[in-house]
Tab-separated table of C-alpha atoms in Angstrom:
chain	number	residue	atom	x	y	z
A	1	MET	CA	152.479	28.430	212.418
A	2	ASN	CA	150.262	30.690	214.504
A	3	ASN	CA	148.204	27.723	215.636
A	4	THR	CA	147.297	26.749	219.152
A	5	VAL	CA	148.216	23.435	220.731
A	6	THR	CA	145.216	22.337	222.742
A	7	PHE	CA	145.374	20.450	226.007
A	8	SER	CA	144.320	17.166	224.406
A	9	GLN	CA	147.031	17.551	221.770
A	10	LEU	CA	149.499	18.345	224.518
A	11	ILE	CA	148.530	15.174	226.405
A	12	THR	CA	148.903	13.063	223.273
A	13	ARG	CA	152.262	14.534	222.394
A	14	LEU	CA	153.560	14.228	225.942
A	15	ALA	CA	152.517	10.593	226.083
A	16	LYS	CA	154.336	10.004	222.855
A	17	VAL	CA	157.467	11.898	223.898
A	18	ALA	CA	157.684	10.487	227.421
A	19	GLY	CA	156.626	6.970	226.371
A	20	THR	CA	153.611	6.784	228.667
A	21	ASP	CA	149.889	6.475	228.153
A	22	THR	CA	147.571	9.416	227.835
A	23	ASN	CA	145.964	8.972	231.245
A	24	THR	CA	149.325	9.239	232.917
A	25	SER	CA	150.152	12.296	230.872
A	26	ARG	CA	146.812	13.888	231.692
A	27	LEU	CA	147.143	13.309	235.417
A	28	TYR	CA	150.691	14.524	235.419
A	29	LEU	CA	149.919	17.703	233.522
A	30	ARG	CA	146.963	18.542	235.748
A	31	SER	CA	149.028	17.967	238.824
A	32	PHE	CA	151.915	19.904	237.357
A	33	PHE	CA	149.958	23.071	236.623
A	34	ALA	CA	147.815	22.765	239.740
A	35	LEU	CA	150.982	22.728	241.823
A	36	ILE	CA	152.271	25.826	240.031
A	37	GLU	CA	148.969	27.550	240.681
A	38	GLU	CA	149.021	26.612	244.335
A	39	THR	CA	152.548	27.862	244.700
A	40	LEU	CA	151.772	31.141	242.989
A	41	ALA	CA	148.671	31.509	245.123
A	42	LYS	CA	150.899	31.261	248.167
A	43	GLY	CA	152.848	34.187	246.797
A	44	GLU	CA	155.961	32.253	245.839
A	45	ASP	CA	157.823	32.101	242.554
A	46	VAL	CA	158.176	28.805	240.718
A	47	THR	CA	161.190	27.858	238.659
A	48	ILE	CA	161.045	24.848	236.361
A	49	ASP	CA	164.077	23.658	234.508
A	50	GLY	CA	163.720	23.791	230.764
A	51	ILE	CA	160.571	25.941	230.897
A	52	GLY	CA	161.110	29.077	232.938
A	53	THR	CA	160.190	30.983	236.045
A	54	PHE	CA	156.708	32.082	237.025
A	55	ARG	CA	157.069	35.133	239.186
A	56	ARG	CA	154.414	36.422	241.491
A	57	HIS	CA	154.295	40.180	241.886
A	58	SER	CA	152.950	41.885	244.923
A	59	THR	CA	150.193	44.405	244.596
A	60	ASP	CA	152.591	47.121	245.774
A	61	ASP	CA	154.884	46.577	242.786
A	62	ALA	CA	154.351	49.515	240.422
A	63	PHE	CA	155.826	47.626	237.470
A	64	ALA	CA	153.796	44.483	238.067
A	65	PRO	CA	151.574	43.303	235.228
A	66	ASP	CA	147.831	43.450	235.665
A	67	SER	CA	147.589	39.728	236.187
A	68	GLY	CA	150.136	39.897	238.999
A	69	ILE	CA	152.224	37.166	237.410
A	70	SER	CA	155.068	37.230	234.931
A	71	PHE	CA	156.956	34.490	233.105
A	72	ILE	CA	160.659	34.469	232.368
A	73	PRO	CA	161.581	31.756	229.867
A	74	ASP	CA	164.401	29.439	230.743
A	75	LYS	CA	167.631	30.049	228.894
A	76	THR	CA	167.514	26.673	227.198
A	77	LEU	CA	163.985	27.362	226.027
A	78	ALA	CA	164.883	30.818	224.687
A	79	ASP	CA	168.067	29.587	223.034
A	80	GLU	CA	166.404	26.684	221.303
A	81	ILE	CA	163.513	28.805	220.024
A	82	ASN	CA	165.924	31.420	218.698
A	83	ALA	CA	168.318	28.871	217.268
A	84	PRO	CA	167.583	29.974	213.660
A	85	PHE	CA	168.718	33.496	214.571
A	86	ALA	CA	171.684	32.424	216.683
A	87	VAL	CA	174.114	33.245	213.889
A	88	PHE	CA	173.151	36.893	214.040
A	89	GLU	CA	174.467	39.374	216.473
A	90	PRO	CA	173.669	43.006	216.945
A	91	VAL	CA	175.662	44.954	214.378
A	92	GLU	CA	176.881	48.440	214.929
A	93	LEU	CA	175.880	50.493	211.909
A	94	ALA	CA	178.286	52.787	210.145
A	95	GLU	CA	177.260	56.365	209.584
A	96	GLY	CA	175.632	57.140	206.266
A	97	VAL	CA	173.825	53.814	205.910
A	98	ASP	CA	170.314	54.482	204.703
A	99	PHE	CA	167.555	52.309	206.147
A	100	SER	CA	164.664	54.301	204.780
A	101	GLY	CA	163.606	51.375	202.591
A	102	LEU	CA	163.868	48.755	205.312
A	103	ASP	CA	160.164	48.836	206.066
A	104	THR	CA	159.280	48.181	202.428
A	105	PRO	CA	161.925	45.830	201.114
A	106	SER	CA	162.252	45.163	197.419
A	107	PRO	CA	160.790	42.091	195.685
A	108	ALA	CA	164.274	40.914	194.780
A	109	PRO	CA	164.826	37.169	194.723
A	110	ALA	CA	165.784	35.623	198.016
A	111	GLU	CA	168.836	33.865	196.554
A	112	GLU	CA	170.264	37.174	195.508
A	113	ILE	CA	170.087	38.576	198.980
A	114	LEU	CA	171.379	35.414	200.574
A	115	SER	CA	174.497	35.736	198.513
A	116	GLU	CA	175.337	39.042	200.126
A	117	PRO	CA	178.181	38.924	202.626
A	118	VAL	CA	176.408	40.885	205.334
A	119	ARG	CA	175.189	38.511	208.044
A	120	VAL	CA	171.940	40.314	208.649
A	121	GLN	CA	170.613	39.604	205.205
A	122	GLU	CA	169.167	36.150	205.796
A	123	PRO	CA	166.331	37.336	208.074
A	124	VAL	CA	165.803	40.186	205.645
A	125	ALA	CA	165.293	37.590	202.961
A	126	ILE	CA	162.771	35.759	205.122
A	127	VAL	CA	160.842	38.943	205.579
A	128	GLU	CA	161.121	39.845	201.937
A	129	GLU	CA	159.656	36.575	200.707
A	130	GLU	CA	156.376	37.596	202.304
A	131	GLU	CA	156.766	41.087	200.923
A	132	ILE	CA	157.390	39.672	197.450
A	133	GLN	CA	154.088	37.838	197.516
A	134	GLU	CA	152.295	40.997	198.587
A	135	GLU	CA	154.057	42.957	195.868
A	136	GLU	CA	153.017	40.408	193.237
A	137	THR	CA	149.406	40.629	194.316
A	138	ARG	CA	149.644	44.413	194.098
A	139	GLU	CA	151.063	44.162	190.601
A	140	GLU	CA	148.206	41.919	189.515
A	141	ASP	CA	145.703	44.388	190.924
A	142	ILE	CA	147.395	47.225	189.055
A	143	ARG	CA	147.283	45.225	185.828
A	144	GLN	CA	143.590	44.546	186.203
A	145	GLU	CA	142.877	48.192	186.941
A	146	GLU	CA	144.878	49.309	183.925
A	147	VAL	CA	143.045	46.947	181.635
A	148	THR	CA	139.597	47.857	182.865
A	149	VAL	CA	140.032	51.605	183.249
A	150	THR	CA	142.049	52.448	180.151
A	151	GLN	CA	139.957	51.058	177.323
A	152	ALA	CA	142.276	52.230	174.592
A	153	PRO	CA	144.817	50.141	172.725
A	154	ALA	CA	147.364	52.909	172.898
A	155	ALA	CA	147.104	53.113	176.637
A	156	ALA	CA	150.109	54.216	178.547
A	157	PRO	CA	152.300	51.225	179.294
A	158	VAL	CA	152.189	49.942	182.797
A	159	SER	CA	155.393	50.952	184.369
A	160	ALA	CA	157.240	48.288	186.250
A	161	PRO	CA	157.095	48.919	189.968
A	162	GLN	CA	160.204	50.574	191.235
A	163	PRO	CA	161.261	48.485	194.164
A	164	ARG	CA	162.319	50.147	197.292
A	165	ARG	CA	165.161	48.282	198.787
A	166	PRO	CA	167.880	49.191	201.224
A	167	GLN	CA	170.934	50.591	199.555
A	168	TRP	CA	173.787	48.548	200.838
A	169	PRO	CA	177.152	49.950	199.829
A	170	GLU	CA	178.213	46.863	197.859
A	171	GLU	CA	174.790	46.300	196.508
A	172	ALA	CA	174.404	49.846	195.254
A	173	GLU	CA	177.223	49.210	192.804
A	174	LYS	CA	175.621	46.055	191.473
A	175	GLU	CA	172.199	47.645	191.261
A	176	PRO	CA	172.195	48.921	187.667
A	177	GLU	CA	173.443	45.647	186.198
A	178	GLU	CA	171.011	43.540	188.181
A	179	ALA	CA	168.160	45.846	187.366
A	180	ALA	CA	168.976	45.599	183.682
A	181	VAL	CA	169.054	41.813	183.848
A	182	SER	CA	166.242	41.083	186.259
A	183	GLN	CA	163.540	43.458	185.010
A	184	PRO	CA	162.172	42.146	181.746
A	185	GLU	CA	158.934	44.081	182.326
A	186	PRO	CA	156.467	41.334	181.637
A	187	VAL	CA	153.648	43.416	183.070
A	188	GLU	CA	153.177	45.569	180.010
A	189	ASP	CA	153.004	42.611	177.636
A	190	GLU	CA	150.502	40.743	179.738
A	191	ALA	CA	148.298	43.804	180.060
A	192	ASP	CA	148.368	44.325	176.306
A	193	ASP	CA	147.579	40.678	175.682
A	194	GLU	CA	144.592	40.891	177.969
A	195	TYR	CA	143.405	44.015	176.187
A	196	TYR	CA	143.670	42.500	172.733
A	197	GLU	CA	141.974	39.329	173.886
A	198	GLU	CA	139.053	41.400	175.066
A	199	GLU	CA	138.961	43.370	171.820
A	200	GLU	CA	138.995	40.223	169.700
A	201	SER	CA	136.223	38.729	171.725
A	202	GLU	CA	134.120	41.863	171.108
A	203	ARG	CA	134.513	41.776	167.329
A	204	PRO	CA	132.584	38.565	166.658
A	205	LYS	CA	129.761	39.854	168.825
A	206	THR	CA	129.422	43.030	166.765
A	207	LEU	CA	129.671	41.109	163.502
A	208	ARG	CA	127.090	38.650	164.706
A	209	TRP	CA	124.647	41.411	165.530
A	210	ILE	CA	125.189	43.023	162.132
A	211	ILE	CA	124.444	39.710	160.423
A	212	TYR	CA	121.345	39.231	162.535
A	213	GLY	CA	120.125	42.720	161.633
A	214	ALA	CA	120.712	42.158	157.922
A	215	LEU	CA	118.892	38.832	158.018
A	216	GLY	CA	116.006	40.465	159.849
A	217	VAL	CA	115.724	43.234	157.254
A	218	ILE	CA	115.805	40.669	154.435
A	219	ALA	CA	113.116	38.597	156.122
A	220	VAL	CA	110.859	41.618	156.619
A	221	ALA	CA	111.344	42.685	153.000
A	222	ALA	CA	110.519	39.190	151.783
A	223	VAL	CA	107.369	39.030	153.860
A	224	ALA	CA	106.310	42.471	152.651
A	225	TYR	CA	106.897	41.483	149.018
A	226	PHE	CA	104.962	38.272	149.465
A	227	ALA	CA	102.071	40.114	151.095
A	228	ALA	CA	102.007	42.882	148.458
A	229	VAL	CA	102.535	40.880	145.277
A	230	VAL	CA	101.747	37.231	145.664
A	231	VAL	CA	98.799	37.364	148.042
A	232	GLN	CA	96.700	40.381	147.119
A	233	PRO	CA	94.141	41.419	149.669
A	234	ILE	CA	90.808	41.364	147.854
A	235	PRO	CA	88.511	44.158	148.820
A	236	THR	CA	85.117	42.917	149.882
A	237	PHE	CA	82.250	44.738	148.411
A	238	GLY	CA	79.872	46.617	150.633
A	239	ASP	CA	82.387	46.852	153.421
A	240	ASP	CA	84.662	49.711	152.636
A	241	GLU	CA	83.997	53.344	151.955
A	242	GLU	CA	84.805	53.021	148.282
A	243	GLU	CA	82.078	50.499	147.848
A	244	ALA	CA	79.649	52.681	149.736
A	245	ALA	CA	80.500	55.631	147.506
A	246	ALA	CA	80.060	53.461	144.429
A	247	ALA	CA	76.680	52.310	145.684
A	248	ASP	CA	75.627	55.916	146.237
A	249	SER	CA	76.709	56.895	142.762
A	250	VAL	CA	74.811	53.912	141.353
A	251	ALA	CA	71.700	54.906	143.280
A	252	THR	CA	71.891	58.452	141.945
A	253	VAL	CA	72.319	57.117	138.389
A	254	VAL	CA	69.310	54.847	138.851
A	255	GLU	CA	67.217	57.752	140.130
A	256	GLU	CA	68.221	59.954	137.186
A	257	ILE	CA	67.290	57.242	134.732
A	258	GLU	CA	63.938	56.705	136.424
A	259	VAL	CA	63.230	60.439	136.390
A	260	GLU	CA	63.974	60.623	132.661
A	261	GLU	CA	61.715	57.682	131.928
A	262	ALA	CA	58.912	59.147	134.052
A	263	SER	CA	59.179	62.529	132.311
A	264	ALA	CA	59.139	60.822	128.957
A	265	ALA	CA	55.982	58.904	129.879
A	266	ALA	CA	54.262	62.045	131.241
A	267	ALA	CA	54.737	64.129	127.978
A	268	PRO	CA	54.232	61.780	125.015
A	269	GLY	CA	52.832	64.494	122.680
A	270	GLN	CA	55.827	66.596	122.780
A	271	THR	CA	58.134	63.802	122.273
A	272	GLU	CA	56.187	61.908	119.670
A	273	PRO	CA	56.538	64.526	116.859
A	274	GLN	CA	60.156	64.668	117.596
A	275	SER	CA	60.256	60.946	117.519
A	276	GLU	CA	58.255	60.846	114.368
A	277	GLU	CA	60.527	63.414	112.835
A	278	THR	CA	63.452	61.551	113.912
A	279	ARG	CA	62.090	58.153	113.003
A	280	PRO	CA	62.546	58.493	109.231
A	281	THR	CA	66.026	59.662	109.790
A	282	GLU	CA	66.627	56.894	112.236
A	283	THR	CA	65.182	54.285	109.963
A	284	ALA	CA	67.109	55.795	107.117
A	285	ALA	CA	70.185	55.743	109.190
A	286	GLN	CA	69.461	52.214	110.263
A	287	THR	CA	68.954	51.175	106.696
A	288	LYS	CA	72.047	52.992	105.752
A	289	THR	CA	74.079	51.601	108.591
A	290	GLU	CA	72.770	48.054	108.420
A	291	PRO	CA	75.527	46.762	106.143
A	292	PRO	CA	78.332	47.974	108.413
A	293	SER	CA	76.408	46.856	111.577
A	294	ALA	CA	76.829	43.207	110.648
A	295	PRO	CA	80.607	43.143	111.007
A	296	ALA	CA	80.232	45.265	114.181
A	297	ALA	CA	77.908	42.647	115.644
A	298	ASP	CA	80.441	40.040	114.733
A	299	ALA	CA	83.057	42.080	116.517
A	300	LYS	CA	80.793	42.328	119.563
A	301	LYS	CA	80.297	38.643	119.482
A	302	GLN	CA	83.987	38.264	119.876
A	303	GLU	CA	84.625	37.475	123.474
A	304	VAL	CA	86.421	40.012	125.591
A	305	TYR	CA	88.944	38.928	128.232
A	306	ASP	CA	90.649	40.780	131.021
A	307	THR	CA	93.320	39.784	133.542
A	308	ILE	CA	93.460	40.200	137.278
A	309	LYS	CA	96.303	42.476	138.320
A	310	PRO	CA	97.426	43.963	141.601
A	311	GLY	CA	94.753	46.514	142.494
A	312	TYR	CA	92.676	45.586	139.469
A	313	PHE	CA	89.857	43.179	140.289
A	314	MET	CA	86.396	42.361	139.044
A	315	ALA	CA	84.857	45.583	140.381
A	316	GLN	CA	87.447	47.631	138.565
A	317	MET	CA	86.875	45.546	135.439
A	318	ALA	CA	83.137	46.135	135.690
A	319	ARG	CA	83.652	49.847	136.098
A	320	LYS	CA	85.970	49.845	133.121
A	321	HIS	CA	83.823	47.783	130.809
A	322	TYR	CA	80.292	48.612	131.997
A	323	GLY	CA	80.674	51.917	133.792
A	324	ASN	CA	79.395	50.564	137.127
A	325	ALA	CA	81.170	48.428	139.649
A	326	PRO	CA	78.190	46.291	140.789
A	327	PHE	CA	78.171	44.566	137.387
A	328	TRP	CA	81.183	42.534	138.620
A	329	VAL	CA	78.663	39.927	139.710
A	330	TYR	CA	78.036	39.041	136.072
A	331	ILE	CA	81.762	38.771	135.431
A	332	TYR	CA	81.900	36.394	138.372
A	333	GLU	CA	78.958	34.347	137.077
A	334	ALA	CA	80.580	34.115	133.662
A	335	ASN	CA	83.803	32.791	135.218
A	336	THR	CA	82.600	30.456	137.970
A	337	ASP	CA	84.662	27.727	136.352
A	338	VAL	CA	87.784	29.752	137.176
A	339	ILE	CA	86.753	31.581	140.340
A	340	ARG	CA	85.335	29.784	143.339
A	341	ASN	CA	85.394	32.619	145.841
A	342	PRO	CA	85.141	36.162	144.483
A	343	ASN	CA	87.009	37.406	147.552
A	344	ARG	CA	90.060	35.293	146.754
A	345	LEU	CA	91.559	36.028	143.380
A	346	SER	CA	95.033	35.318	142.213
A	347	ASN	CA	97.020	37.569	139.986
A	348	GLY	CA	97.157	36.699	136.335
A	349	THR	CA	93.752	35.042	136.255
A	350	LYS	CA	92.212	35.625	132.863
A	351	LEU	CA	88.490	36.373	133.051
A	352	ARG	CA	85.921	36.496	130.322
A	353	ILE	CA	83.969	39.756	130.208
A	354	PRO	CA	80.353	39.020	129.184
A	355	ASP	CA	78.370	41.391	127.021
A	356	LYS	CA	76.228	43.862	128.907
A	357	SER	CA	73.207	43.033	126.723
A	358	THR	CA	73.110	39.590	128.248
A	359	PHE	CA	72.497	41.027	131.702
A	360	PRO	CA	68.969	40.572	133.037
A	361	GLY	CA	66.761	43.642	133.161
A	362	ALA	CA	65.145	45.779	130.502
A	363	THR	CA	66.748	49.077	131.315
A	364	ASP	CA	70.082	50.073	132.697
A	365	ALA	CA	68.446	50.992	135.985
A	366	GLU	CA	66.873	47.575	136.337
A	367	LYS	CA	70.140	45.897	135.393
A	368	LEU	CA	71.919	47.921	138.018
A	369	LYS	CA	69.300	47.136	140.671
A	370	LEU	CA	69.468	43.469	139.917
A	371	ALA	CA	73.257	43.585	139.964
A	372	ILE	CA	73.248	45.259	143.378
A	373	GLU	CA	70.794	42.697	144.728
A	374	LYS	CA	72.956	39.900	143.418
A	375	GLN	CA	76.024	41.548	144.882
A	376	THR	CA	74.325	41.622	148.283
A	377	GLN	CA	73.531	37.947	147.999
A	378	LEU	CA	77.112	37.094	147.057
A	379	ASN	CA	78.515	39.163	149.881
A	380	LYS	CA	76.288	37.311	152.334
A	381	LYS	CA	77.300	34.028	150.802
A	382	PHE	CA	81.064	34.534	150.859
A	383	ASP	CA	81.527	36.748	153.911
B	10	MET	CA	160.392	27.611	244.929
B	11	ASP	CA	163.203	26.059	242.994
B	12	TYR	CA	162.820	23.134	240.690
B	13	ARG	CA	164.086	20.559	243.161
B	14	THR	CA	161.423	21.460	245.686
B	15	PHE	CA	158.837	21.641	243.015
B	16	ARG	CA	159.777	18.204	241.723
B	17	LYS	CA	159.644	16.760	245.181
B	18	GLN	CA	156.152	18.039	245.760
B	19	LEU	CA	155.097	16.937	242.332
B	20	CYS	CA	156.381	13.412	242.882
B	21	ARG	CA	154.490	13.257	246.145
B	22	LEU	CA	151.365	14.542	244.481
B	23	THR	CA	151.471	12.178	241.537
B	24	ASP	CA	153.009	9.257	243.392
B	25	ARG	CA	155.854	8.975	240.933
B	26	SER	CA	159.568	8.739	241.056
B	27	ALA	CA	161.844	11.669	240.452
B	28	ASP	CA	163.094	10.158	237.224
B	29	ASP	CA	159.565	9.831	235.912
B	30	ALA	CA	158.840	13.404	236.896
B	31	ASP	CA	162.014	14.578	235.196
B	32	ALA	CA	161.170	12.677	232.038
B	33	LEU	CA	157.673	14.075	231.889
B	34	THR	CA	158.834	17.585	232.685
B	35	GLU	CA	161.521	17.358	230.063
B	36	GLY	CA	158.923	16.075	227.583
B	37	LEU	CA	156.646	18.999	228.412
B	38	ALA	CA	159.488	21.485	227.987
B	39	ARG	CA	160.393	19.912	224.671
B	40	ILE	CA	156.836	20.192	223.395
B	41	ILE	CA	156.666	23.829	224.461
B	42	ARG	CA	159.997	24.556	222.761
B	43	GLU	CA	159.009	22.904	219.504
B	44	SER	CA	155.629	24.570	219.432
B	45	CYS	CA	157.001	28.005	220.190
B	46	ALA	CA	159.738	27.573	217.613
B	47	ASP	CA	156.958	27.003	215.074
B	48	LEU	CA	155.219	30.097	216.491
B	49	ASP	CA	152.404	27.910	217.817
B	50	SER	CA	150.826	28.725	221.164
B	51	VAL	CA	150.345	26.133	223.907
B	52	ALA	CA	147.080	26.507	225.785
B	53	ILE	CA	146.580	25.011	229.266
B	54	PRO	CA	142.974	25.179	230.465
B	55	ARG	CA	142.378	27.008	233.785
B	56	PHE	CA	146.046	27.998	233.795
B	57	GLY	CA	147.128	30.055	230.805
B	58	THR	CA	148.740	30.116	227.377
B	59	PHE	CA	152.354	30.164	226.306
B	60	VAL	CA	152.460	32.522	223.339
B	61	PRO	CA	155.523	32.984	221.112
B	62	VAL	CA	155.974	36.546	219.880
B	63	LYS	CA	158.369	37.249	217.062
B	64	HIS	CA	160.175	40.575	216.926
B	65	GLU	CA	161.635	41.477	213.554
B	66	GLU	CA	165.069	42.921	213.118
B	67	GLU	CA	165.230	46.581	213.901
B	68	VAL	CA	167.594	49.474	214.196
B	69	ILE	CA	167.982	50.775	217.711
B	70	THR	CA	170.082	53.577	219.102
B	71	ASP	CA	172.293	52.902	222.053
B	72	LEU	CA	171.538	55.766	224.401
B	73	SER	CA	174.845	55.495	226.159
B	74	THR	CA	177.056	55.618	223.059
B	75	GLY	CA	174.641	57.228	220.625
B	76	LYS	CA	175.451	54.653	217.999
B	77	ARG	CA	172.877	52.816	215.959
B	78	MET	CA	172.674	49.047	216.168
B	79	LEU	CA	170.960	46.558	213.899
B	80	VAL	CA	169.355	44.006	216.199
B	81	PRO	CA	168.538	40.569	214.737
B	82	PRO	CA	165.063	39.092	214.985
B	83	GLU	CA	164.017	37.290	218.118
B	84	ILE	CA	161.206	35.101	219.369
B	85	ASN	CA	160.070	35.696	222.923
B	86	VAL	CA	157.795	33.367	224.835
B	87	GLU	CA	155.125	35.160	226.776
B	88	PHE	CA	152.765	33.662	229.270
B	89	HIS	CA	149.191	34.894	229.307
B	90	PRO	CA	147.562	33.699	232.512
B	91	GLY	CA	144.041	32.431	232.229
B	92	ALA	CA	141.055	34.145	233.776
B	93	MET	CA	140.695	31.504	236.509
B	94	LEU	CA	144.318	31.841	237.544
B	95	THR	CA	144.201	35.624	237.482
B	96	LYS	CA	141.029	35.685	239.507
B	97	ARG	CA	142.439	33.313	242.102
B	98	LEU	CA	145.685	35.224	242.442
B	99	ARG	CA	143.809	38.482	242.952
B	100	ASN	CA	141.599	36.935	245.619
B	101	GLU	CA	144.502	35.401	247.563
């Protein structure tokens, strides 16, 4: 339908119909139409049985077509082409018949219309089959629009399209019953199904993202706990501000001690009487306190231990036990069997705290100087 | 020119008998009928195209009586002459 039969197809078909070969058909067709053309060029009409009449119009004819030629189909040709419509005849319409819906016929089934007694209804059915397909495509478009635009479950139901169909007198009586039977309104259900399918497909996505978020939070918390509790960052001495402040305080203490010793050496006379005065008392006190000093010495001999805790390392231990942080080096030396790297300590490590009297150096200032020097060496060694 | 004269000239041109010409002409008419009934056009190069045009049923008003008539559908065969034929006919 709506195709074009080409000349080669025409030759093949003619050869088949007439029982000749294609060359014969080709030559005949060329001669046939060339003769028509020649005749028309002479200004004559050509009538061919079974095909029609080619009429040549003069240039003076006001109703002539632009091409100057018209074609009147032969009656046999016209009758055979219109054979499917031969059963129909022009019908005189009674007054009051409404044809307002004829241009947009209803999507009613073709069988229903064919059963009508009016003779004109068969071609109407042929036309309506095409219209039905268009109507169905429109309905599908409407469904898709409803689903996409109204994103609410309680959306207004899609109303079934109200078909416009010609109101035949007999048919108008049957209309309510047929409408009740033949309109199950499947459109609304399908639209709802599509909506709920979309909603159900969205739920797992949301749940999945919630689970991912929760797992991420748990992972971050675990990493933070591990970093804060299990692996303690050990402050390196001499690097941070706290260590610098401690070193300054140590330097000031050392200077004060040196100043006191220098002043004591510069004024021996003044201090000696006092010392002499105090000596008997001191000796007396020593003699008096000697018996209790023995158990105290025993107590001092008892070894002292301390444990590494979060935020409590050897420097803090040294400050606690000796008053100055740089003495941590002696704690480290006393526990080299337990500690390999002073920058890497593990919580719960029990360290022995050596007695301060065992530190090298005569005075506190010398001990502190030596401790700082040793601390510098260790920092160079382990950094 | 009627068909008898046309056939005579055609037989002379193609060197064929009248029966052969009738058979071929009838075959051509049959092909055109079948094609147009299927709403297919038949194109003849340098000559023109036979085009079937379908008119749907319609309501017309008879001007003489003033009554409305429902006319059934109809297929008309139109001939659209080709450019070569049109040009030649205008020049003649």
